[in-house]
């Protein structure tokens, strides 16, 4: 019996929606990357477990309600993006917080729009899942490469960010790393 194009396209990448978990992973990895020399990689384990656990619970719950994991994943991804990136978007759009209600309404509209889109997709559900899987994977990959460099530096050296040719107190090159203090001045 001849396979149709829809049946051939129905492979594991189009049937297994892992994009909600990757979209949930992105903000935590991004935050670690921004602070990789100030925070230990081990400090990210609990937030990762909490975020991924809540996302997985939402995905399973919506899968039961919607009776389709791919449709539920689209709605879950929209919810994850709204919740996890709200602060970042708010800081970029309105640093003083004046547009908070507008952003909340836009986030609610995004989630409702994703639910409507997920419900209406019939033949394109596999392609939408594949597209979201690829986008989420690339997004996490782009932020993970610098973060992994920070992890490697942390695990390979206790004094992350310090060179081996640090200056000694007499001004000569001692060849031994010295501990440096960092002071931040906040002028309000």
One Martini backbone bead per residue (centre of mass of N, CA, C, O) as a GRO file, in nm:
protein
  188
    1UNK     BB    1   0.097   0.035   0.022
    2UNK     BB    2   0.074   0.366  -0.015
    3UNK     BB    3   0.227   0.645   0.093
    4UNK     BB    4   0.181   0.935   0.227
    5UNK     BB    5   0.309   1.235   0.308
    6UNK     BB    6   0.196   1.238   0.597
    7UNK     BB    7   0.309   0.958   0.686
    8UNK     BB    8   0.612   1.023   0.633
    9UNK     BB    9   0.618   1.286   0.827
   10UNK     BB   10   0.551   1.082   1.075
   11UNK     BB   11   0.782   1.122   1.285
   12UNK     BB   12   0.949   1.179   1.574
   13UNK     BB   13   0.977   1.495   1.521
   14UNK     BB   14   0.646   1.521   1.483
   15UNK     BB   15   0.538   1.349   1.752
   16UNK     BB   16   0.763   1.467   1.953
   17UNK     BB   17   0.713   1.713   2.195
   18UNK     BB   18   0.999   1.911   2.319
   19UNK     BB   19   0.962   2.230   2.323
   20UNK     BB   20   0.867   2.303   2.613
   21UNK     BB   21   1.133   2.218   2.756
   22UNK     BB   22   1.324   2.403   2.592
   23UNK     BB   23   1.181   2.672   2.656
   24UNK     BB   24   1.228   2.634   2.967
   25UNK     BB   25   1.544   2.617   2.953
   26UNK     BB   26   1.641   2.885   2.830
   27UNK     BB   27   1.628   3.100   3.068
   28UNK     BB   28   1.823   2.951   3.259
   29UNK     BB   29   2.068   2.938   3.068
   30UNK     BB   30   2.081   3.242   3.010
   31UNK     BB   31   2.127   3.330   3.304
   32UNK     BB   32   2.384   3.171   3.343
   33UNK     BB   33   2.546   3.299   3.112
   34UNK     BB   34   2.533   3.593   3.236
   35UNK     BB   35   2.656   3.446   3.533
   36UNK     BB   36   2.905   3.232   3.513
   37UNK     BB   37   3.122   3.401   3.710
   38UNK     BB   38   2.906   3.413   3.977
   39UNK     BB   39   2.789   3.121   3.925
   40UNK     BB   40   2.714   2.812   3.986
   41UNK     BB   41   2.609   2.536   3.819
   42UNK     BB   42   2.470   2.404   4.075
   43UNK     BB   43   2.252   2.645   4.106
   44UNK     BB   44   2.066   2.530   3.851
   45UNK     BB   45   1.924   2.262   3.926
   46UNK     BB   46   1.667   2.347   4.079
   47UNK     BB   47   1.541   2.535   3.867
   48UNK     BB   48   1.530   2.319   3.647
   49UNK     BB   49   1.345   2.118   3.794
   50UNK     BB   50   1.107   2.307   3.838
   51UNK     BB   51   1.054   2.400   3.547
   52UNK     BB   52   1.032   2.115   3.417
   53UNK     BB   53   0.810   2.006   3.605
   54UNK     BB   54   0.589   2.214   3.541
   55UNK     BB   55   0.587   2.169   3.238
   56UNK     BB   56   0.518   1.867   3.245
   57UNK     BB   57   0.250   1.898   3.396
   58UNK     BB   58   0.115   2.079   3.184
   59UNK     BB   59   0.143   1.884   2.947
   60UNK     BB   60  -0.013   1.646   3.067
   61UNK     BB   61  -0.274   1.795   3.136
   62UNK     BB   62  -0.332   1.897   2.842
   63UNK     BB   63  -0.329   1.617   2.709
   64UNK     BB   64  -0.583   1.517   2.851
   65UNK     BB   65  -0.778   1.744   2.766
   66UNK     BB   66  -0.696   1.740   2.440
   67UNK     BB   67  -0.595   1.444   2.336
   68UNK     BB   68  -0.305   1.592   2.253
   69UNK     BB   69   0.031   1.649   2.267
   70UNK     BB   70   0.078   1.857   2.037
   71UNK     BB   71  -0.132   2.064   2.120
   72UNK     BB   72  -0.038   2.097   2.413
   73UNK     BB   73   0.251   2.197   2.340
   74UNK     BB   74   0.174   2.467   2.215
   75UNK     BB   75   0.041   2.586   2.469
   76UNK     BB   76   0.278   2.540   2.662
   77UNK     BB   77   0.485   2.711   2.512
   78UNK     BB   78   0.334   2.975   2.536
   79UNK     BB   79   0.327   2.979   2.847
   80UNK     BB   80   0.630   2.963   2.895
   81UNK     BB   81   0.711   3.220   2.741
   82UNK     BB   82   0.542   3.417   2.905
   83UNK     BB   83   0.652   3.353   3.191
   84UNK     BB   84   0.975   3.339   3.143
   85UNK     BB   85   0.983   3.631   2.957
   86UNK     BB   86   0.845   3.874   3.095
   87UNK     BB   87   1.078   4.035   3.231
   88UNK     BB   88   1.251   4.078   2.981
   89UNK     BB   89   1.038   4.224   2.810
   90UNK     BB   90   0.975   4.448   3.012
   91UNK     BB   91   1.264   4.570   3.020
   92UNK     BB   92   1.270   4.636   2.710
   93UNK     BB   93   0.995   4.801   2.682
   94UNK     BB   94   0.947   4.874   3.018
   95UNK     BB   95   1.143   4.973   3.273
   96UNK     BB   96   0.904   5.114   3.460
   97UNK     BB   97   0.625   4.930   3.428
   98UNK     BB   98   0.379   5.070   3.255
   99UNK     BB   99   0.314   4.791   3.059
  100UNK     BB  100   0.210   4.541   3.218
  101UNK     BB  101  -0.090   4.504   3.126
  102UNK     BB  102  -0.029   4.482   2.827
  103UNK     BB  103   0.156   4.230   2.851
  104UNK     BB  104  -0.056   4.047   2.979
  105UNK     BB  105  -0.256   4.062   2.743
  106UNK     BB  106  -0.057   3.957   2.530
  107UNK     BB  107  -0.006   3.684   2.669
  108UNK     BB  108  -0.298   3.586   2.665
  109UNK     BB  109  -0.329   3.606   2.357
  110UNK     BB  110  -0.107   3.401   2.290
  111UNK     BB  111  -0.236   3.157   2.430
  112UNK     BB  112  -0.507   3.166   2.281
  113UNK     BB  113  -0.386   3.151   1.997
  114UNK     BB  114  -0.249   2.876   2.040
  115UNK     BB  115  -0.510   2.719   2.097
  116UNK     BB  116  -0.647   2.775   1.830
  117UNK     BB  117  -0.424   2.670   1.647
  118UNK     BB  118  -0.415   2.381   1.764
  119UNK     BB  119  -0.714   2.314   1.698
  120UNK     BB  120  -0.698   2.378   1.373
  121UNK     BB  121  -0.486   2.186   1.331
  122UNK     BB  122  -0.420   1.911   1.118
  123UNK     BB  123  -0.196   1.852   0.891
  124UNK     BB  124   0.018   2.073   1.034
  125UNK     BB  125   0.110   1.950   1.312
  126UNK     BB  126   0.383   1.817   1.239
  127UNK     BB  127   0.523   2.073   1.128
  128UNK     BB  128   0.490   2.245   1.383
  129UNK     BB  129   0.649   2.058   1.569
  130UNK     BB  130   0.911   2.061   1.411
  131UNK     BB  131   0.956   2.368   1.415
  132UNK     BB  132   0.958   2.400   1.727
  133UNK     BB  133   1.187   2.203   1.781
  134UNK     BB  134   1.404   2.353   1.620
  135UNK     BB  135   1.387   2.632   1.751
  136UNK     BB  136   1.442   2.538   2.045
  137UNK     BB  137   1.714   2.404   1.990
  138UNK     BB  138   1.866   2.649   1.877
  139UNK     BB  139   1.824   2.836   2.117
  140UNK     BB  140   1.970   2.656   2.326
  141UNK     BB  141   2.236   2.624   2.172
  142UNK     BB  142   2.322   2.926   2.160
  143UNK     BB  143   2.331   2.950   2.487
  144UNK     BB  144   2.510   2.690   2.559
  145UNK     BB  145   2.794   2.732   2.457
  146UNK     BB  146   2.887   2.953   2.661
  147UNK     BB  147   2.797   2.794   2.915
  148UNK     BB  148   2.992   2.554   2.877
  149UNK     BB  149   3.247   2.720   2.904
  150UNK     BB  150   3.189   2.795   3.200
  151UNK     BB  151   3.184   2.507   3.310
  152UNK     BB  152   3.468   2.427   3.224
  153UNK     BB  153   3.608   2.650   3.386
  154UNK     BB  154   3.494   2.566   3.665
  155UNK     BB  155   3.595   2.261   3.663
  156UNK     BB  156   3.910   2.338   3.587
  157UNK     BB  157   3.883   2.607   3.778
  158UNK     BB  158   3.863   2.792   4.070
  159UNK     BB  159   3.970   3.060   3.904
  160UNK     BB  160   3.762   3.213   3.734
  161UNK     BB  161   3.915   3.444   3.502
  162UNK     BB  162   4.207   3.374   3.575
  163UNK     BB  163   4.530   3.399   3.527
  164UNK     BB  164   4.864   3.267   3.540
  165UNK     BB  165   4.990   3.583   3.493
  166UNK     BB  166   4.978   3.725   3.751
  167UNK     BB  167   5.031   3.979   3.954
  168UNK     BB  168   5.221   4.077   4.192
  169UNK     BB  169   5.274   4.291   4.457
  170UNK     BB  170   5.564   4.392   4.316
  171UNK     BB  171   5.485   4.374   3.982
  172UNK     BB  172   5.553   4.099   3.911
  173UNK     BB  173   5.573   3.789   3.767
  174UNK     BB  174   5.474   3.497   3.945
  175UNK     BB  175   5.280   3.257   3.814
  176UNK     BB  176   5.051   3.323   4.024
  177UNK     BB  177   4.746   3.323   4.143
  178UNK     BB  178   4.538   3.583   4.248
  179UNK     BB  179   4.325   3.736   4.456
  180UNK     BB  180   4.036   3.916   4.366
  181UNK     BB  181   3.860   4.211   4.385
  182UNK     BB  182   3.517   4.315   4.345
  183UNK     BB  183   3.371   4.630   4.266
  184UNK     BB  184   3.052   4.781   4.303
  185UNK     BB  185   2.903   5.072   4.173
  186UNK     BB  186   2.613   5.242   4.294
  187UNK     BB  187   2.443   5.511   4.129
  188UNK     BB  188   2.145   5.698   4.232
   0.00000   0.00000   0.00000
